[in-house]
Amino acid sequence: MFEQILIRMPFGDIVHYLSGYTVVLFAFAAMFVILAVISLPEKPVDIVFGTDGYYTKEVPVDLMKFQRFMAIACGIATIGAITTGDIFNFTLFAAFIGVLNIGIVAAVKNKQVLDAAFSYGLVVMMATVPLFAGAAIIAATCGTLSIWELATAAEATAGISVPIVAKLLLLVGVLGEGMAPFYIGKAEITRAPGAPYILMIHVSSLLLFLRVVEILLTV
Amino acid sequence: MIAFEMPLVYQIGIAVAFIAIIIAFSAILREKDDIHKLIIIDLIEITGLVVVALIATDLAEALILPGLVVGVAEIMAVSELWLAKEKLQQKHSAKKFDIEVMKTAPPIIGLLLAAYGIFLTGFSGGLIAALGLMIFFLGKNMGEHFAKIENAAGYAWALWVIAFFIFMLFPSQWFLAIMLAAVGIMLKVMAKMSLVGTMRGGE
């Protein structure tokens, strides 16, 4: 996977890089950030039962501003998780995406939505345990957290490889952080006001999964 | 990059930490009450930090601080969410205790902690001084001089930027820059931390 490196930006031994694979993810995330900046939330239409009447729900301005801010921040955190070359920065960005997803969901003051957001929040908090534990075990066994160093060390004859348990912990952590779409499905939040910003939850968790696969195959 | 044998202590420690994690996760399975779940999950996060702390190098310190910050951010977000969910958000400020010891003890404890924090400087010094100021403010009523604290935070920021410039332009004066940065971050942390919890529901 390291053959097609397009851009690399070294900061000490931490090398930020974009490969042929992650540049696609980067473009996707950047596109959705721009969409979150320019798009306005749609007004959900409710039909009055038994008649042909209907009304549109207004989205309050403060809710819209809050959700937009959270969506943009979530997109930028996703870009950070895609471009970083440091496993610990990656875990931090993943945890950050989790917190921002809670924010996007919790802006809607609806009992079912808040219940779902609360249980998602609990999962996010639990997921930080395997995330940081995985990063710490990698640092303890290999002495570095740079993906670049880890990849080249694995290729060299030194024979220090990332322990499988650390990889599994990292994967479990990212699974927990990116669980948001399941909880959104549970609360049917896509029918709640502010729907376009909720797309960012799906985008960020999808890109997070795709990126962690790349990391686990590289190191 | 660096290959070294992990000492036995690390392996024993990590086994103990994993046992603690398993116990904590089994506790969360049994718990049904929402707020208790939240508290247990905070305990779970601490066990995660134990795993990080077991590395026992400077790197571990660099990893624990962000881990701690993430944990605090998450528990604040989720507890706000819980308050909104249970409709418990306070609309009016709470009544203050009116007992004598709350007037006399906080200035003394606060002064001691602030003095010790200034002696320490840096991040940990800021935390300790902030603890002193927090005790001081929590013991007294809200209407304190927040503008002055904000001022101090502004000067701290300026000190920090100056320290950075000295690092970049005159690397030989690194000691002066480190001292400026240490005092700056001490003031910054102290100012910000002492605002936590005291601004709540005030203005």
GROMACS .gro file of C-alpha atoms in nm:
model
  422
    1MET     CA    1   0.000   0.000   0.000
    2PHE     CA    2   0.302   0.223   0.043
    3GLU     CA    3   0.397   0.219  -0.323
    4GLN     CA    4   0.167   0.496  -0.439
    5ILE     CA    5   0.249   0.779  -0.200
    6LEU     CA    6   0.139   1.104  -0.361
    7ILE     CA    7   0.217   1.366  -0.095
    8ARG     CA    8   0.432   1.332   0.214
    9MET     CA    9   0.487   1.599   0.475
   10PRO     CA   10   0.737   1.501   0.743
   11PHE     CA   11   0.732   1.652   1.091
   12GLY     CA   12   1.023   1.479   1.256
   13ASP     CA   13   0.956   1.107   1.236
   14ILE     CA   14   0.580   1.166   1.205
   15VAL     CA   15   0.507   1.169   0.834
   16HIS     CA   16   0.172   1.299   0.718
   17TYR     CA   17   0.095   1.139   0.387
   18LEU     CA   18  -0.168   1.090   0.121
   19SER     CA   19  -0.157   0.771  -0.078
   20GLY     CA   20  -0.357   0.687  -0.386
   21TYR     CA   21  -0.613   0.532  -0.154
   22THR     CA   22  -0.644   0.806   0.109
   23VAL     CA   23  -0.649   1.090  -0.143
   24VAL     CA   24  -0.989   0.963  -0.255
   25LEU     CA   25  -1.111   0.961   0.106
   26PHE     CA   26  -0.968   1.310   0.150
   27ALA     CA   27  -1.153   1.442  -0.156
   28PHE     CA   28  -1.477   1.282  -0.034
   29ALA     CA   29  -1.444   1.439   0.312
   30ALA     CA   30  -1.351   1.780   0.167
   31MET     CA   31  -1.654   1.767  -0.061
   32PHE     CA   32  -1.886   1.702   0.232
   33VAL     CA   33  -1.728   1.983   0.436
   34ILE     CA   34  -1.802   2.222   0.149
   35LEU     CA   35  -2.157   2.085   0.127
   36ALA     CA   36  -2.206   2.143   0.500
   37VAL     CA   37  -2.081   2.501   0.458
   38ILE     CA   38  -2.307   2.596   0.168
   39SER     CA   39  -2.622   2.386   0.215
   40LEU     CA   40  -2.928   2.494   0.411
   41PRO     CA   41  -3.130   2.245   0.614
   42GLU     CA   42  -3.444   2.123   0.447
   43LYS     CA   43  -3.779   2.183   0.612
   44PRO     CA   44  -3.938   1.848   0.695
   45VAL     CA   45  -4.295   1.827   0.567
   46ASP     CA   46  -4.562   1.682   0.794
   47ILE     CA   47  -4.892   1.575   0.645
   48VAL     CA   48  -5.203   1.633   0.858
   49PHE     CA   49  -5.358   1.288   0.887
   50GLY     CA   50  -5.699   1.240   0.729
   51THR     CA   51  -5.694   1.561   0.529
   52ASP     CA   52  -5.492   1.693   0.240
   53GLY     CA   53  -5.331   1.961   0.460
   54TYR     CA   54  -4.958   1.974   0.528
   55TYR     CA   55  -4.714   2.199   0.707
   56THR     CA   56  -4.337   2.244   0.705
   57LYS     CA   57  -4.136   2.243   1.027
   58GLU     CA   58  -3.912   2.546   1.068
   59VAL     CA   59  -3.554   2.478   1.178
   60PRO     CA   60  -3.456   2.731   1.450
   61VAL     CA   61  -3.155   2.944   1.354
   62ASP     CA   62  -2.952   2.859   1.666
   63LEU     CA   63  -3.005   2.487   1.614
   64MET     CA   64  -2.903   2.524   1.250
   65LYS     CA   65  -2.589   2.720   1.341
   66PHE     CA   66  -2.492   2.466   1.608
   67GLN     CA   67  -2.545   2.166   1.382
   68ARG     CA   68  -2.361   2.332   1.096
   69PHE     CA   69  -2.064   2.415   1.319
   70MET     CA   70  -2.054   2.059   1.453
   71ALA     CA   71  -2.083   1.914   1.102
   72ILE     CA   72  -1.799   2.130   0.968
   73ALA     CA   73  -1.579   2.050   1.268
   74CYS     CA   74  -1.658   1.680   1.223
   75GLY     CA   75  -1.559   1.700   0.856
   76ILE     CA   76  -1.231   1.871   0.942
   77ALA     CA   77  -1.160   1.609   1.211
   78THR     CA   78  -1.227   1.340   0.950
   79ILE     CA   79  -0.978   1.505   0.713
   80GLY     CA   80  -0.732   1.509   1.003
   81ALA     CA   81  -0.786   1.138   1.069
   82ILE     CA   82  -0.730   1.065   0.699
   83THR     CA   83  -0.410   1.264   0.653
   84THR     CA   84  -0.232   1.199   0.982
   85GLY     CA   85   0.067   0.969   0.986
   86ASP     CA   86   0.067   0.917   1.361
   87ILE     CA   87  -0.141   0.647   1.527
   88PHE     CA   88  -0.198   0.849   1.841
   89ASN     CA   89  -0.319   1.152   1.644
   90PHE     CA   90  -0.547   0.913   1.459
   91THR     CA   91  -0.700   0.788   1.785
   92LEU     CA   92  -0.746   1.146   1.904
   93PHE     CA   93  -0.919   1.243   1.580
   94ALA     CA   94  -1.139   0.933   1.610
   95ALA     CA   95  -1.240   1.028   1.966
   96PHE     CA   96  -1.300   1.385   1.845
   97ILE     CA   97  -1.528   1.261   1.567
   98GLY     CA   98  -1.722   1.065   1.829
   99VAL     CA   99  -1.776   1.372   2.049
  100LEU     CA  100  -1.880   1.586   1.750
  101ASN     CA  101  -2.124   1.320   1.632
  102ILE     CA  102  -2.287   1.327   1.976
  103GLY     CA  103  -2.314   1.705   1.936
  104ILE     CA  104  -2.480   1.684   1.595
  105VAL     CA  105  -2.736   1.433   1.719
  106ALA     CA  106  -2.800   1.591   2.060
  107ALA     CA  107  -2.888   1.931   1.911
  108VAL     CA  108  -3.234   1.795   1.829
  109LYS     CA  109  -3.447   1.825   2.143
  110ASN     CA  110  -3.657   1.516   2.100
  111LYS     CA  111  -3.686   1.243   2.361
  112GLN     CA  112  -3.611   0.947   2.134
  113VAL     CA  113  -3.324   1.129   1.966
  114LEU     CA  114  -3.172   1.230   2.301
  115ASP     CA  115  -3.206   0.873   2.432
  116ALA     CA  116  -3.024   0.738   2.127
  117ALA     CA  117  -2.757   1.009   2.153
  118PHE     CA  118  -2.702   0.925   2.520
  119SER     CA  119  -2.649   0.556   2.453
  120TYR     CA  120  -2.419   0.646   2.164
  121GLY     CA  121  -2.229   0.877   2.400
  122LEU     CA  122  -2.178   0.588   2.642
  123VAL     CA  123  -2.043   0.371   2.358
  124VAL     CA  124  -1.808   0.650   2.247
  125MET     CA  125  -1.672   0.688   2.599
  126MET     CA  126  -1.618   0.315   2.629
  127ALA     CA  127  -1.452   0.299   2.288
  128THR     CA  128  -1.178   0.539   2.396
  129VAL     CA  129  -1.044   0.261   2.625
  130PRO     CA  130  -0.946   0.017   2.345
  131LEU     CA  131  -0.843   0.309   2.123
  132PHE     CA  132  -0.586   0.454   2.362
  133ALA     CA  133  -0.489   0.110   2.491
  134GLY     CA  134  -0.411  -0.001   2.137
  135ALA     CA  135  -0.201   0.308   2.069
  136ALA     CA  136  -0.021   0.269   2.402
  137ILE     CA  137   0.062  -0.097   2.341
  138ILE     CA  138   0.200  -0.011   1.997
  139ALA     CA  139   0.415   0.263   2.153
  140ALA     CA  140   0.535   0.028   2.425
  141THR     CA  141   0.632  -0.261   2.196
  142CYS     CA  142   0.761  -0.075   1.890
  143GLY     CA  143   0.885   0.246   2.053
  144THR     CA  144   0.720   0.464   1.791
  145LEU     CA  145   0.372   0.563   1.682
  146SER     CA  146   0.463   0.688   1.337
  147ILE     CA  147   0.286   0.480   1.073
  148TRP     CA  148   0.576   0.545   0.836
  149GLU     CA  149   0.832   0.411   1.085
  150LEU     CA  150   0.614   0.113   1.172
  151ALA     CA  151   0.569   0.023   0.806
  152THR     CA  152   0.940   0.045   0.727
  153ALA     CA  153   1.033  -0.142   1.046
  154ALA     CA  154   0.803  -0.425   0.945
  155GLU     CA  155   0.970  -0.443   0.605
  156ALA     CA  156   1.320  -0.436   0.750
  157THR     CA  157   1.472  -0.747   0.900
  158ALA     CA  158   1.442  -0.609   1.252
  159GLY     CA  159   1.131  -0.818   1.294
  160ILE     CA  160   0.951  -0.581   1.531
  161SER     CA  161   0.592  -0.593   1.428
  162VAL     CA  162   0.283  -0.440   1.579
  163PRO     CA  163   0.123  -0.696   1.813
  164ILE     CA  164  -0.204  -0.835   1.684
  165VAL     CA  165  -0.379  -0.747   2.012
  166ALA     CA  166  -0.296  -0.380   1.962
  167LYS     CA  167  -0.437  -0.392   1.609
  168LEU     CA  168  -0.755  -0.556   1.737
  169LEU     CA  169  -0.793  -0.297   2.016
  170LEU     CA  170  -0.751  -0.017   1.765
  171LEU     CA  171  -1.014  -0.172   1.540
  172VAL     CA  172  -1.259  -0.224   1.829
  173GLY     CA  173  -1.209   0.137   1.936
  174VAL     CA  174  -1.279   0.274   1.590
  175LEU     CA  175  -1.585   0.047   1.561
  176GLY     CA  176  -1.717   0.201   1.884
  177GLU     CA  177  -1.645   0.557   1.774
  178GLY     CA  178  -1.803   0.508   1.434
  179MET     CA  179  -2.120   0.340   1.560
  180ALA     CA  180  -2.327   0.659   1.521
  181PRO     CA  181  -2.527   0.560   1.210
  182PHE     CA  182  -2.677   0.262   1.395
  183TYR     CA  183  -2.806   0.485   1.674
  184ILE     CA  184  -2.935   0.734   1.419
  185GLY     CA  185  -3.130   0.459   1.250
  186LYS     CA  186  -3.273   0.370   1.590
  187ALA     CA  187  -3.396   0.725   1.652
  188GLU     CA  188  -3.506   0.787   1.293
  189ILE     CA  189  -3.319   1.112   1.329
  190THR     CA  190  -3.303   1.154   0.953
  191ARG     CA  191  -3.662   1.275   0.978
  192ALA     CA  192  -3.571   1.528   1.248
  193PRO     CA  193  -3.494   1.889   1.152
  194GLY     CA  194  -3.142   1.962   1.029
  195ALA     CA  195  -3.119   1.646   0.824
  196PRO     CA  196  -2.838   1.741   0.579
  197TYR     CA  197  -2.589   1.792   0.859
  198ILE     CA  198  -2.662   1.444   0.985
  199LEU     CA  199  -2.515   1.312   0.660
  200MET     CA  200  -2.177   1.415   0.803
  201ILE     CA  201  -2.214   1.146   1.071
  202HIS     CA  202  -2.244   0.876   0.807
  203VAL     CA  203  -1.960   1.020   0.601
  204SER     CA  204  -1.721   1.053   0.896
  205SER     CA  205  -1.780   0.704   1.030
  206LEU     CA  206  -1.751   0.548   0.684
  207LEU     CA  207  -1.423   0.729   0.615
  208LEU     CA  208  -1.293   0.642   0.963
  209PHE     CA  209  -1.353   0.271   0.895
  210LEU     CA  210  -1.188   0.292   0.554
  211ARG     CA  211  -0.886   0.470   0.701
  212VAL     CA  212  -0.838   0.227   0.990
  213VAL     CA  213  -0.835  -0.060   0.741
  214GLU     CA  214  -0.552   0.114   0.557
  215ILE     CA  215  -0.360   0.170   0.881
  216LEU     CA  216  -0.400  -0.191   0.994
  217LEU     CA  217  -0.284  -0.323   0.658
  218THR     CA  218   0.015  -0.086   0.650
  219VAL     CA  219   0.165  -0.126   0.997
  220MET     CA  220   1.241   0.223   1.524
  221ILE     CA  221   1.364   0.153   1.874
  222ALA     CA  222   1.357  -0.211   1.968
  223PHE     CA  223   1.384  -0.305   2.332
  224GLU     CA  224   1.269  -0.586   2.555
  225MET     CA  225   0.966  -0.496   2.761
  226PRO     CA  226   1.043  -0.560   3.128
  227LEU     CA  227   0.839  -0.813   3.320
  228VAL     CA  228   0.683  -0.534   3.526
  229TYR     CA  229   0.513  -0.403   3.214
  230GLN     CA  230   0.364  -0.741   3.132
  231ILE     CA  231   0.237  -0.793   3.487
  232GLY     CA  232   0.101  -0.440   3.491
  233ILE     CA  233  -0.080  -0.481   3.163
  234ALA     CA  234  -0.234  -0.809   3.282
  235VAL     CA  235  -0.362  -0.635   3.597
  236ALA     CA  236  -0.494  -0.344   3.387
  237PHE     CA  237  -0.678  -0.583   3.157
  238ILE     CA  238  -0.834  -0.759   3.457
  239ALA     CA  239  -0.950  -0.417   3.581
  240ILE     CA  240  -1.092  -0.339   3.236
  241ILE     CA  241  -1.281  -0.670   3.229
  242ILE     CA  242  -1.423  -0.604   3.579
  243ALA     CA  243  -1.526  -0.251   3.476
  244PHE     CA  244  -1.694  -0.373   3.157
  245SER     CA  245  -1.881  -0.646   3.343
  246ALA     CA  246  -2.003  -0.376   3.585
  247ILE     CA  247  -2.145  -0.175   3.296
  248LEU     CA  248  -2.331  -0.484   3.173
  249ARG     CA  249  -2.509  -0.522   3.507
  250GLU     CA  250  -2.591  -0.154   3.557
  251LYS     CA  251  -2.931  -0.029   3.441
  252ASP     CA  252  -2.947   0.329   3.573
  253ASP     CA  253  -2.828   0.593   3.325
  254ILE     CA  254  -2.631   0.818   3.558
  255HIS     CA  255  -2.461   0.519   3.724
  256LYS     CA  256  -2.363   0.395   3.379
  257LEU     CA  257  -2.203   0.732   3.313
  258ILE     CA  258  -2.000   0.715   3.635
  259ILE     CA  259  -1.887   0.356   3.570
  260ILE     CA  260  -1.781   0.453   3.217
  261ASP     CA  261  -1.567   0.728   3.362
  262LEU     CA  262  -1.399   0.458   3.573
  263ILE     CA  263  -1.352   0.250   3.257
  264GLU     CA  264  -1.172   0.542   3.092
  265ILE     CA  265  -0.937   0.563   3.389
  266THR     CA  266  -0.843   0.198   3.334
  267GLY     CA  267  -0.765   0.286   2.974
  268LEU     CA  268  -0.533   0.560   3.094
  269VAL     CA  269  -0.363   0.306   3.321
  270VAL     CA  270  -0.265   0.108   3.012
  271VAL     CA  271  -0.119   0.426   2.863
  272ALA     CA  272   0.058   0.513   3.188
  273LEU     CA  273   0.226   0.169   3.197
  274ILE     CA  274   0.460   0.278   2.917
  275ALA     CA  275   0.619   0.490   3.192
  276THR     CA  276   0.819   0.720   2.966
  277ASP     CA  277   0.791   1.085   2.865
  278LEU     CA  278   0.589   0.960   2.570
  279ALA     CA  279   0.330   0.826   2.813
  280GLU     CA  280   0.293   1.169   2.968
  281ALA     CA  281   0.248   1.318   2.623
  282LEU     CA  282  -0.026   1.063   2.556
  283ILE     CA  283  -0.202   1.078   2.892
  284LEU     CA  284  -0.274   1.451   2.884
  285PRO     CA  285  -0.471   1.440   2.557
  286GLY     CA  286  -0.638   1.120   2.671
  287LEU     CA  287  -0.747   1.292   2.989
  288VAL     CA  288  -0.874   1.594   2.793
  289VAL     CA  289  -1.073   1.370   2.559
  290GLY     CA  290  -1.221   1.189   2.858
  291VAL     CA  291  -1.322   1.514   3.026
  292ALA     CA  292  -1.472   1.650   2.703
  293GLU     CA  293  -1.672   1.334   2.652
  294ILE     CA  294  -1.805   1.314   3.004
  295MET     CA  295  -1.905   1.682   2.993
  296ALA     CA  296  -2.084   1.638   2.660
  297VAL     CA  297  -2.266   1.322   2.768
  298SER     CA  298  -2.363   1.460   3.109
  299GLU     CA  299  -2.505   1.775   2.944
  300LEU     CA  300  -2.695   1.541   2.717
  301TRP     CA  301  -2.824   1.349   3.017
  302LEU     CA  302  -2.941   1.672   3.183
  303ALA     CA  303  -3.125   1.770   2.863
  304LYS     CA  304  -3.272   1.422   2.832
  305GLU     CA  305  -3.403   1.417   3.188
  306LYS     CA  306  -3.506   1.787   3.166
  307LEU     CA  307  -3.290   1.871   3.469
  308GLN     CA  308  -3.113   2.177   3.326
  309GLN     CA  309  -3.113   2.459   3.580
  310LYS     CA  310  -3.293   2.769   3.467
  311HIS     CA  311  -3.203   2.973   3.780
  312SER     CA  312  -2.884   2.978   3.982
  313ALA     CA  313  -2.868   2.755   4.288
  314LYS     CA  314  -2.882   2.890   4.640
  315LYS     CA  315  -2.549   2.922   4.818
  316PHE     CA  316  -2.460   2.760   5.144
  317ASP     CA  317  -2.432   3.018   5.419
  318ILE     CA  318  -2.199   2.863   5.674
  319GLU     CA  319  -1.908   3.027   5.848
  320VAL     CA  320  -1.633   2.786   5.738
  321MET     CA  321  -1.712   2.856   5.371
  322LYS     CA  322  -1.606   3.218   5.430
  323THR     CA  323  -1.286   3.168   5.629
  324ALA     CA  324  -1.127   2.847   5.500
  325PRO     CA  325  -1.127   2.900   5.119
  326PRO     CA  326  -0.899   3.209   5.119
  327ILE     CA  327  -0.633   3.030   5.327
  328ILE     CA  328  -0.643   2.705   5.126
  329GLY     CA  329  -0.668   2.899   4.803
  330LEU     CA  330  -0.369   3.117   4.888
  331LEU     CA  331  -0.155   2.815   4.985
  332LEU     CA  332  -0.241   2.626   4.665
  333ALA     CA  333  -0.193   2.932   4.443
  334ALA     CA  334   0.147   3.004   4.601
  335TYR     CA  335   0.258   2.643   4.555
  336GLY     CA  336   0.132   2.649   4.195
  337ILE     CA  337   0.329   2.967   4.117
  338PHE     CA  338   0.638   2.799   4.268
  339LEU     CA  339   0.586   2.494   4.042
  340THR     CA  340   0.506   2.690   3.720
  341GLY     CA  341   0.413   2.513   3.399
  342PHE     CA  342   0.110   2.297   3.335
  343SER     CA  343   0.098   2.123   3.673
  344GLY     CA  344   0.156   2.452   3.854
  345GLY     CA  345  -0.134   2.605   3.665
  346LEU     CA  346  -0.358   2.318   3.766
  347ILE     CA  347  -0.268   2.349   4.134
  348ALA     CA  348  -0.307   2.728   4.138
  349ALA     CA  349  -0.638   2.687   3.957
  350LEU     CA  350  -0.751   2.439   4.220
  351GLY     CA  351  -0.678   2.703   4.484
  352LEU     CA  352  -0.872   2.969   4.294
  353MET     CA  353  -1.160   2.728   4.232
  354ILE     CA  354  -1.188   2.655   4.604
  355PHE     CA  355  -1.177   3.029   4.667
  356PHE     CA  356  -1.452   3.108   4.415
  357LEU     CA  357  -1.672   2.811   4.502
  358GLY     CA  358  -1.660   2.909   4.869
  359LYS     CA  359  -1.759   3.268   4.795
  360ASN     CA  360  -2.042   3.411   4.593
  361MET     CA  361  -2.024   3.435   4.215
  362GLY     CA  362  -1.980   3.809   4.166
  363GLU     CA  363  -1.600   3.800   4.151
  364HIS     CA  364  -1.354   3.984   3.932
  365PHE     CA  365  -1.365   3.761   3.628
  366ALA     CA  366  -1.250   4.048   3.408
  367LYS     CA  367  -0.917   4.052   3.591
  368ILE     CA  368  -0.870   3.679   3.545
  369GLU     CA  369  -0.947   3.717   3.176
  370ASN     CA  370  -0.688   3.996   3.162
  371ALA     CA  371  -0.428   3.769   3.319
  372ALA     CA  372  -0.514   3.504   3.060
  373GLY     CA  373  -0.455   3.760   2.785
  374TYR     CA  374  -0.111   3.853   2.918
  375ALA     CA  375  -0.032   3.482   2.951
  376TRP     CA  376  -0.116   3.432   2.586
  377ALA     CA  377   0.114   3.720   2.492
  378LEU     CA  378   0.396   3.568   2.702
  379TRP     CA  379   0.351   3.238   2.524
  380VAL     CA  380   0.367   3.395   2.178
  381ILE     CA  381   0.677   3.596   2.280
  382ALA     CA  382   0.837   3.274   2.405
  383PHE     CA  383   0.767   3.108   2.070
  384PHE     CA  384   0.925   3.398   1.883
  385ILE     CA  385   1.233   3.377   2.105
  386PHE     CA  386   1.257   3.002   2.031
  387MET     CA  387   1.238   3.069   1.658
  388LEU     CA  388   1.454   3.381   1.628
  389PHE     CA  389   1.706   3.355   1.914
  390PRO     CA  390   1.745   2.983   1.992
  391SER     CA  391   2.043   3.060   2.215
  392GLN     CA  392   1.806   3.230   2.463
  393TRP     CA  393   1.608   2.907   2.508
  394PHE     CA  394   1.615   2.926   2.886
  395LEU     CA  395   1.443   3.266   2.893
  396ALA     CA  396   1.188   3.137   2.641
  397ILE     CA  397   1.118   2.826   2.847
  398MET     CA  398   1.067   3.035   3.158
  399LEU     CA  399   0.831   3.273   2.974
  400ALA     CA  400   0.636   2.983   2.826
  401ALA     CA  401   0.617   2.807   3.165
  402VAL     CA  402   0.482   3.118   3.339
  403GLY     CA  403   0.249   3.184   3.046
  404ILE     CA  404   0.098   2.837   3.042
  405MET     CA  405   0.072   2.846   3.422
  406LEU     CA  406  -0.136   3.164   3.406
  407LYS     CA  407  -0.338   3.036   3.111
  408VAL     CA  408  -0.427   2.703   3.272
  409MET     CA  409  -0.496   2.874   3.604
  410ALA     CA  410  -0.726   3.133   3.446
  411LYS     CA  411  -0.920   2.885   3.237
  412MET     CA  412  -0.953   2.619   3.504
  413SER     CA  413  -1.064   2.866   3.768
  414LEU     CA  414  -1.348   2.974   3.538
  415VAL     CA  415  -1.473   2.615   3.512
  416GLY     CA  416  -1.772   2.571   3.732
  417THR     CA  417  -1.777   2.928   3.861
  418MET     CA  418  -1.926   3.095   3.554
  419ARG     CA  419  -2.205   2.837   3.545
  420GLY     CA  420  -2.546   3.000   3.567
  421GLY     CA  421  -2.390   3.324   3.693
  422GLU     CA  422  -2.416   3.597   3.432
   0.00000   0.00000   0.00000
